[in-house]
Coordinates of C-alpha atoms and ligand atoms in Angstrom, one line a residue:
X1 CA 104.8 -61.2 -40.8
X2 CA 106.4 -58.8 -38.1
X3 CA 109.9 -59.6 -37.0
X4 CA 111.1 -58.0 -33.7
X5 CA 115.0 -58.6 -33.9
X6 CA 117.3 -59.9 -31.0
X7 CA 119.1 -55.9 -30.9
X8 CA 115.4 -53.9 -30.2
X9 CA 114.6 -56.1 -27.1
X10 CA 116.3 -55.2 -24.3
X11 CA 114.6 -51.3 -24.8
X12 CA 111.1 -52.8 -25.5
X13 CA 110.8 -55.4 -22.5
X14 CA 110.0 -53.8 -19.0
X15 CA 109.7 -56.2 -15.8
X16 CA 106.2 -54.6 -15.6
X17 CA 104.8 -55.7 -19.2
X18 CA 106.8 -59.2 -18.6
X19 CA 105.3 -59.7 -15.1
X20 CA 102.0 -59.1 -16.8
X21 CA 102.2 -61.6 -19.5
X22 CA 103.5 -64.1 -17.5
X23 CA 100.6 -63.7 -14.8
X24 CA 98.0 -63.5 -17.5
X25 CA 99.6 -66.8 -18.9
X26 CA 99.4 -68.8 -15.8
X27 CA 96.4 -67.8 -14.7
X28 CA 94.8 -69.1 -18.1
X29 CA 97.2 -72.0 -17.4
X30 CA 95.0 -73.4 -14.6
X31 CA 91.5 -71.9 -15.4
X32 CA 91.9 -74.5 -18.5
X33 CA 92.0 -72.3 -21.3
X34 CA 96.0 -72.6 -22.1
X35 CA 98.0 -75.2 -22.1
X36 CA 102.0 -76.4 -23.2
X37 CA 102.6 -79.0 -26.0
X38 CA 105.1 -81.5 -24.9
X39 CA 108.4 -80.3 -25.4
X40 CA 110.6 -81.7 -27.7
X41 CA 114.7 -81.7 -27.0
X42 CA 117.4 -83.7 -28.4
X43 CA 121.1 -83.7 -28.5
X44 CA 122.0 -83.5 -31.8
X45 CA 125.6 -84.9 -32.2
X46 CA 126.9 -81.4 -33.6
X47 CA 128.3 -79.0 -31.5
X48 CA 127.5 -80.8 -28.4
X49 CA 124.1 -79.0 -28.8
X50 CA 120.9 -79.5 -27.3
X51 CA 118.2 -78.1 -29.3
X52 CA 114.1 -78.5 -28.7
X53 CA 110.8 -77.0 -29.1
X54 CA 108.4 -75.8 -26.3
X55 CA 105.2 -74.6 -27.7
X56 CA 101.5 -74.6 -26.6
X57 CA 98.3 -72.6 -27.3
X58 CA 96.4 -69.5 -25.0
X59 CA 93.0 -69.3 -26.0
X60 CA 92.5 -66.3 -24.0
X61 CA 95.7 -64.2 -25.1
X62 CA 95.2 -66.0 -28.7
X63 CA 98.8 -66.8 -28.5
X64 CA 99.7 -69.7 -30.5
X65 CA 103.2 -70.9 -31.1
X66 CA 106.5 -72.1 -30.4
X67 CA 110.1 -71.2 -29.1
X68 CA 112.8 -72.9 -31.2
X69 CA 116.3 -73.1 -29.8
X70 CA 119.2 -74.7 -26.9
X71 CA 122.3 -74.8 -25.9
X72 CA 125.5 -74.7 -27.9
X73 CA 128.0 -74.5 -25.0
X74 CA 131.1 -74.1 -27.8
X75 CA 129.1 -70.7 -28.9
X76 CA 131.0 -68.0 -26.9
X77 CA 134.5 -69.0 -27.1
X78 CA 134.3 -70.1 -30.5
X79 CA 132.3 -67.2 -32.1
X80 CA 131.5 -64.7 -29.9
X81 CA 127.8 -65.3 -29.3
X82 CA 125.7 -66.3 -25.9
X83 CA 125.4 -69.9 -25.6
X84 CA 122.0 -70.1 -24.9
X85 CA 119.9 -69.5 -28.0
X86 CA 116.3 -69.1 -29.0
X87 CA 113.3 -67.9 -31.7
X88 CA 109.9 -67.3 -30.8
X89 CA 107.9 -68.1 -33.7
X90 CA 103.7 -67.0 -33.2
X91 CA 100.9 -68.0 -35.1
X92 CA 97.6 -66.5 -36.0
X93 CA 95.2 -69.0 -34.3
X94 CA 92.4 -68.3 -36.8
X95 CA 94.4 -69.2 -40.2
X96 CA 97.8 -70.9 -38.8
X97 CA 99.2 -68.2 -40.7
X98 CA 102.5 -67.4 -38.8
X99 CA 102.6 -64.0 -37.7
X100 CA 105.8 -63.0 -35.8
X101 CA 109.4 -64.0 -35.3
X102 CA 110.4 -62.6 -32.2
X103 CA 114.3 -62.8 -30.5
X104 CA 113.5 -64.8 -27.5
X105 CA 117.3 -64.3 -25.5
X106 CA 116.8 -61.5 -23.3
X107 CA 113.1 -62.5 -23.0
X108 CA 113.9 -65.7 -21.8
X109 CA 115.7 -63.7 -18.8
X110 CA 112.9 -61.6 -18.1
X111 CA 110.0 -64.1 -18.2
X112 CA 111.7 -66.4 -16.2
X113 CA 112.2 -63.6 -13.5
X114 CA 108.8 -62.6 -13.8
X115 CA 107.8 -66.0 -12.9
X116 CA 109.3 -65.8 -9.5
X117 CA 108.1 -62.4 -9.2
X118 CA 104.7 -63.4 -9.4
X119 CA 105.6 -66.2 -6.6
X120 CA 106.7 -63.9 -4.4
X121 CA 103.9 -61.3 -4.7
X122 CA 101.4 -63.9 -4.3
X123 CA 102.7 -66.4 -1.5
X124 CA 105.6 -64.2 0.8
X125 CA 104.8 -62.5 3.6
X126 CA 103.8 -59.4 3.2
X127 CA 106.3 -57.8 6.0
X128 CA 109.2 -59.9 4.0
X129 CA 112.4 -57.9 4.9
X130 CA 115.3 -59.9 3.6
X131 CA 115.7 -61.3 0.2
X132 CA 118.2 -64.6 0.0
X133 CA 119.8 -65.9 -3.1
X134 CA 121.5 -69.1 -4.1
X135 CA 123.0 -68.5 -7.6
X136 CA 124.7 -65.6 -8.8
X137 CA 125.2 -66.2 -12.5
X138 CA 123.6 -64.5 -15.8
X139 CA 119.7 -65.2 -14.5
X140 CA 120.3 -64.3 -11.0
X141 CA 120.7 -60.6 -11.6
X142 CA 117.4 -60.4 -13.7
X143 CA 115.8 -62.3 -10.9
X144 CA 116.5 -60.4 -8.1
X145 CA 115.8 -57.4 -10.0
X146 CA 112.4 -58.4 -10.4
X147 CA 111.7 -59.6 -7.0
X148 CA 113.2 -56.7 -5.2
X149 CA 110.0 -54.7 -6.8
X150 CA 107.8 -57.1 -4.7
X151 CA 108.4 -56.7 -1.0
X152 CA 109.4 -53.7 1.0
X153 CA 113.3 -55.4 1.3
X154 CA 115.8 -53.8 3.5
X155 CA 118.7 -56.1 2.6
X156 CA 119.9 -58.8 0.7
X157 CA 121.7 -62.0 1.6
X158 CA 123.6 -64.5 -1.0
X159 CA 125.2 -67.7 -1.6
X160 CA 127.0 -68.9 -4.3
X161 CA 129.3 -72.1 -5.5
X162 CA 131.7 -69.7 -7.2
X163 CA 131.5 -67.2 -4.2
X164 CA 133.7 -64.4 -7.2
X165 CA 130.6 -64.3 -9.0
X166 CA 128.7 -62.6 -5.5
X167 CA 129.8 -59.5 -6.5
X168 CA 126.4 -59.6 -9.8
X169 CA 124.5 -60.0 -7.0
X170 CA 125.9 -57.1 -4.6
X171 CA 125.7 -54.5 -8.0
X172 CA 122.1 -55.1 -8.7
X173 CA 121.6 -55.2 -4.1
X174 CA 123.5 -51.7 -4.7
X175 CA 121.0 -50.6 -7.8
X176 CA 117.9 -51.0 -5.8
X177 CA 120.1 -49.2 -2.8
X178 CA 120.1 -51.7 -0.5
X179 CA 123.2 -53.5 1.6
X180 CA 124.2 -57.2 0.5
X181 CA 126.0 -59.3 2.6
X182 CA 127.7 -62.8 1.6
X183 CA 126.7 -65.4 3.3
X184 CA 127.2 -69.3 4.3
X185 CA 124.2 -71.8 4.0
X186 CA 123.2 -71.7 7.3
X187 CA 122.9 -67.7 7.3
X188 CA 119.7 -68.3 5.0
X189 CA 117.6 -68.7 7.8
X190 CA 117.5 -64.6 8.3
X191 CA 115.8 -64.6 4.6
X192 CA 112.1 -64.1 4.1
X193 CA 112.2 -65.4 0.6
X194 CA 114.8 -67.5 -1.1
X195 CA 115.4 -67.6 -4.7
X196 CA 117.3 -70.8 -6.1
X197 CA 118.7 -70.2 -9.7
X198 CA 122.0 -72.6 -10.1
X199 CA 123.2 -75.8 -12.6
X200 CA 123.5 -77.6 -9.5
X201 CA 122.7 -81.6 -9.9
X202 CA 122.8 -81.9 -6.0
X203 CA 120.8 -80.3 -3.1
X204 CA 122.0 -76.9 -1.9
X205 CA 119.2 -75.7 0.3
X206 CA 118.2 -78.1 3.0
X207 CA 115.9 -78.0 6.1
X208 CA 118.2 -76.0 8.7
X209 CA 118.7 -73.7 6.2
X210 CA 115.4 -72.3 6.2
X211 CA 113.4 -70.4 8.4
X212 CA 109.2 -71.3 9.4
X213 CA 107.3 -68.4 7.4
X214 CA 110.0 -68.3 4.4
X215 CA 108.9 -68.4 0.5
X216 CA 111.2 -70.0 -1.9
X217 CA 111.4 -69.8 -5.6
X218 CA 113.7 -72.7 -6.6
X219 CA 114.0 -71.7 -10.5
X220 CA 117.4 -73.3 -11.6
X221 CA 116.1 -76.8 -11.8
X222 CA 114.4 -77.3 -15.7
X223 CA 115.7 -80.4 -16.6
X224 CA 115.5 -84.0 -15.0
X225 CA 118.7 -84.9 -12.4
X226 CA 118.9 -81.0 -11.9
X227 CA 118.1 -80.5 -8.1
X228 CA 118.6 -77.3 -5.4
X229 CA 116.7 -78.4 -2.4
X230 CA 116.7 -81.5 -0.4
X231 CA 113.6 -83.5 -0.8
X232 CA 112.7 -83.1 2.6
X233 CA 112.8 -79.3 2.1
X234 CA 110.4 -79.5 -0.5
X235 CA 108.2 -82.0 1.3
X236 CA 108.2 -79.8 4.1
X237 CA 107.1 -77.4 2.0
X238 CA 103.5 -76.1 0.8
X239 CA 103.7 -76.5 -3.3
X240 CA 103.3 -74.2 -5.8
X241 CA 104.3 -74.6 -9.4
X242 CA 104.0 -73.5 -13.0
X243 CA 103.1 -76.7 -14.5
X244 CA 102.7 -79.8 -12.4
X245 CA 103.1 -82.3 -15.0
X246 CA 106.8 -80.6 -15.5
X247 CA 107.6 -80.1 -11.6
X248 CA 107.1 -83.9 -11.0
X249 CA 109.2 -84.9 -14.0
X250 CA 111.9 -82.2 -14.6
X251 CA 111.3 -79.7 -12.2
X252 CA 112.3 -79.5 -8.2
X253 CA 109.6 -81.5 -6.9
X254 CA 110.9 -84.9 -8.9
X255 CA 113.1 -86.1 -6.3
X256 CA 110.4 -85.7 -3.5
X257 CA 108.1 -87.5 -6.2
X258 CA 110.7 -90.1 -6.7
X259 CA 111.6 -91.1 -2.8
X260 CA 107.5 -91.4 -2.3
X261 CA 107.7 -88.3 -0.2
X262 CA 105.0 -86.2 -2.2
X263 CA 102.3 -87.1 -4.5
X264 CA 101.3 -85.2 -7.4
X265 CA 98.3 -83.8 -6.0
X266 CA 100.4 -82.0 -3.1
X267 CA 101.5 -79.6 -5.5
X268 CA 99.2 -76.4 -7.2
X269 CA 99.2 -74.4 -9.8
X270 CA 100.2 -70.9 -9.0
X271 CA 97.6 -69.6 -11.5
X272 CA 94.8 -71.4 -9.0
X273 CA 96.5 -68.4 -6.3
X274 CA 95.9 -65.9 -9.0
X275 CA 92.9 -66.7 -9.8
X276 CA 92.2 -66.9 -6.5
X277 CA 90.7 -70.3 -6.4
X278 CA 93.7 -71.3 -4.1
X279 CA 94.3 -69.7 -1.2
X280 CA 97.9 -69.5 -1.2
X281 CA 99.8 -69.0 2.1
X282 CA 97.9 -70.1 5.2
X283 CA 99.6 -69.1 7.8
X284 CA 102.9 -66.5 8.7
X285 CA 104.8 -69.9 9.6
X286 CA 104.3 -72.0 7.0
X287 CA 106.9 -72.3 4.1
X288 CA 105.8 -72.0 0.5
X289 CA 107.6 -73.2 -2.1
X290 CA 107.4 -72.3 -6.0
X291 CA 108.6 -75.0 -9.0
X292 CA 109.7 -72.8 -11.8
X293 CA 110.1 -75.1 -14.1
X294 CA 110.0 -72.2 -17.2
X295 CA 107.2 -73.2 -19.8
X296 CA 106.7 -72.7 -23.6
X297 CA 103.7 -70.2 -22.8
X298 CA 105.6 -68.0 -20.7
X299 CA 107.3 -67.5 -24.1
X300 CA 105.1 -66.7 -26.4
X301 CA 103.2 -64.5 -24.0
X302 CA 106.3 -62.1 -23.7
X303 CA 106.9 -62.1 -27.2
X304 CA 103.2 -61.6 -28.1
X305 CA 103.6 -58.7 -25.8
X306 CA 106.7 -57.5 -27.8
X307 CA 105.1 -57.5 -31.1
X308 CA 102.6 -55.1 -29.5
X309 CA 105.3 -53.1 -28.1
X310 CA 107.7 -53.5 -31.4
X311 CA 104.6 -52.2 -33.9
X312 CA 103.7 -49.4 -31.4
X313 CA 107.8 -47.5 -30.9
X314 CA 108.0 -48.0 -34.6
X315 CA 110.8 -50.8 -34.1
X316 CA 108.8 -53.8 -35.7
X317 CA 109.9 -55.2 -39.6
X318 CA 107.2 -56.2 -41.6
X319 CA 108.0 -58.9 -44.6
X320 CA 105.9 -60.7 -47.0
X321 CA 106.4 -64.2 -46.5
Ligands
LIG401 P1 125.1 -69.3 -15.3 O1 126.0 -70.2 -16.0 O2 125.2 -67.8 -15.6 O3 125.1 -69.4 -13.7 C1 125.2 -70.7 -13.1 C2 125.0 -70.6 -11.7 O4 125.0 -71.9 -11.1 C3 126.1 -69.8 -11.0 O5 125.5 -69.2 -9.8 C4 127.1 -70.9 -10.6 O6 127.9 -70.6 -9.5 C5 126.1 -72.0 -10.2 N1 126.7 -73.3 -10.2 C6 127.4 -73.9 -11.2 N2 127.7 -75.1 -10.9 C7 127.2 -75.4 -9.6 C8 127.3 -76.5 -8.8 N3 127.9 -77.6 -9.1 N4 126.6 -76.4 -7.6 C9 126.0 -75.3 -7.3 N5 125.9 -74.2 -8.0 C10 126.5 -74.3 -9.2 O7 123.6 -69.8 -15.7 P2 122.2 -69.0 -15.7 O8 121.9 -68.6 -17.1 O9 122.2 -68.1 -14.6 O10 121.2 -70.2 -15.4 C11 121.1 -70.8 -14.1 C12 120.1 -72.0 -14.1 O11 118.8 -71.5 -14.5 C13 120.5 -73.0 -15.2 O12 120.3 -74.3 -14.6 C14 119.4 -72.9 -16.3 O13 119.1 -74.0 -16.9 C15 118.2 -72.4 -15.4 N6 117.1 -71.7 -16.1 C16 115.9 -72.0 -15.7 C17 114.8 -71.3 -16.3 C18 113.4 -71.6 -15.9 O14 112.5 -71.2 -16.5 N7 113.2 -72.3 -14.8 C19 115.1 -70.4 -17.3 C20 116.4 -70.1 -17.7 C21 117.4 -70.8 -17.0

């Protein structure tokens, strides 16, 4: 078995070999040859943890597996460790025989940014100019990283609840050497894509805050009650998603689902777009909107990815199990 541990991660994992695995992973997604187990979660009356399992099976990557792991929101004050927490564990497909155990925190970061990445390079328009944000916590930074690689951006625009935690957003806006200005809601409407990635229970984005022609990733919302834009914004919108059965039941489209606004069958797969058996954006006016609801394969395709990368910098441990 190959272990790739926590530490070695952050040198292996590039946005470009994340990106890749995730797009390779959602295309297989809707083409029928992967698919996500249900996912298991449950508070388990220690700690105040939740802890779950979100596994499936990629026929195509011959990824089989499962990340392990939660929440422990005690962790960092108590003993000095991220509060998030998380083990991809991978499988030979042919014998069951488990083959890796791969860190999956930092991952987590880059595949979820990856996953709007591969929204925006599909469905904005290709003369976006100004990137908007709403969130500016640890993901934010990872995901404007990634989709500042995607458009030719001249500037950057934010929001956030805690407006002292702008500043993540103006060092990565400074990185990339572009200007970042603070902004209220309603200054959204410059933005040519927005991405969402807050805890917020209650809308932030709404309909006046958005401009015809815009692409928004709403990414924050993963679990059910979680919400970022109003259900009319989101009914407004043309749907996009990483897994529809997760979009209508913990994802941003539930709320549209639940007032009767949308059906199911409003909202595609953004592996349909890549494989190009979706057309994606239709027109330079209309408003696309991406679900990131963060699946189990997106997971194990980053980590399969990191083994590869582990064994071939001469970082991976091999043990007999
Ligand atoms: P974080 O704690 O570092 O940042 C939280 C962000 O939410 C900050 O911008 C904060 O200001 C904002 N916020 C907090 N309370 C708010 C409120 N009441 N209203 C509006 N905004 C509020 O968290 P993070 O690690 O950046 O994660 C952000 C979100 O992304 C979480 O909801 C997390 O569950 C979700 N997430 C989704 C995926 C996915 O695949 N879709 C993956 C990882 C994380």
């Amino acid at each position: 078995m190959i272990i790739v541990p926590e530490r070695e991660i952050p040198a292996l994992l590039t946005r470009e070999a994340s990106y890749k695995a995730v797009s390779d992973v959602f295309a297989a997604m809707a083409s029928g040859d992967a698919y996500n187990f249900p996912v298991v979660r449950e508070a388990i009356g220690h700690e105040d943890a939740l802890y779950g399992f979100k596994g499936g099976f990629d026929r195509v990557g011959s990824t089989l597996g499962l990340k392990a792991g939660g929440y422990w929101p005690g962790n960092l004050e108590k003993h000095g460790v991220i509060n998030h927490q998380s083990t991809v564990f991978l499988f030979d497909p042919d014998t069951g025989m488990v083959r890796a155990m791969v860190g999956g925190n930092f991952s987590t970061a880059l595949r979820t940014a990856a996953a709007s990445s591969v929204s925006i390079n599909h469905l904005a328009r290709k003369d976006a100019k100004v990137m908007g944000m709403v969130g500016a916590g640890h993901q934010a930074k990872f995901q404007l990283r990634a989709a500042l690689e995607q458009r030719g951006f001249e500037k950057v625009i934010g929001w956030n609840y805690h407006p002292e935690m702008l500043s993540n957003l103006e060092e990565v806006a400074s990185e990339a050497g572009l200007p970042f200005e603070a902004v209220e809601l309603e200054g959204l409407q410059e933005a040519d894509v927005i991405i969402s990635i807050t805890s917020s229970f209650d809308p932030i984005l709404l309909e006046n805050h958005v401009s015809p022609g815009t692409h928004i990733a709403c990414m924050g919302t993963d679990t059910k009650g979680k919400q970022e834009a109003s259900a009319e914004l989101v009914a407004k919108a043309t749907l996009f998603t990483d897994e529809v059965a997760q979009s209508v039941s913990i994802g941003e489209c539930q709320h549209a689902i639940a007032k009767g606004l949308i059906k199911e069958g409003d909202i595609s797969q953004i592996g349909a777009v890549i494989n190009g058996a979706h057309p994606g954006r239709s027109s330079d006016d209309e408003i696309t909107l991406f679900d990131g609801t963060g699946v189990g394969l997106q997971d194990l395709a980053v980590s399969a990815a990191l083994v590869d990368l582990a064994i071939e910098k001469g970082v991976a441990i091999e043990v007999d199990l």
